[in-house]
Short mmCIF file of C-alpha atoms in Angstrom, two decimals:
data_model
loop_
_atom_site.label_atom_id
_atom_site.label_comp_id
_atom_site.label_asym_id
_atom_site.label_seq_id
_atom_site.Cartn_x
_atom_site.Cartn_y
_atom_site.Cartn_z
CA UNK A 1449 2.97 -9.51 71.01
CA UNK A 1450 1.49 -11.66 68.87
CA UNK A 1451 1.42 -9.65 65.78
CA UNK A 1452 4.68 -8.75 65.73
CA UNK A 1453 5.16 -12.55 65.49
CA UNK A 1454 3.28 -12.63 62.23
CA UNK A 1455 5.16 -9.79 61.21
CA UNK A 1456 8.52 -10.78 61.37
CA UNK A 1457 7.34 -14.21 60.09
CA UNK A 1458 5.80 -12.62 57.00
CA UNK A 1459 9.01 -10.73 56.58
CA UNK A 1460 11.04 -13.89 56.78
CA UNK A 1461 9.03 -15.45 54.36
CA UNK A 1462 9.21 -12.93 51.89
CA UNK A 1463 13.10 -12.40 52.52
CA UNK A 1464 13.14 -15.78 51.39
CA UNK A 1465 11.30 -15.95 48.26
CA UNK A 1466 13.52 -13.11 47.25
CA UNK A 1467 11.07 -10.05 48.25
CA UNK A 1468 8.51 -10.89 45.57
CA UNK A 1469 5.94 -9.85 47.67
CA UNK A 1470 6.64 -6.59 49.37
CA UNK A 1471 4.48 -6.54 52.80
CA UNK A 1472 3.78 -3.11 53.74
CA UNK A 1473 2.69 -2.79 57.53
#
């Protein structure tokens, strides 16, 4: 669905800055 779309793309995101921000879902 959707959200798991913003999920994963949050996860991405963070995987690329290094996992500064740690998104807890």
């Amino acid at each position: 669905g959707y959200r798991n779309a913003v999920i994963c793309d949050a996860i991405l995101e963070s995987a690329r800055e290094g996992r500064r921000v740690r998104i807890e879902y």
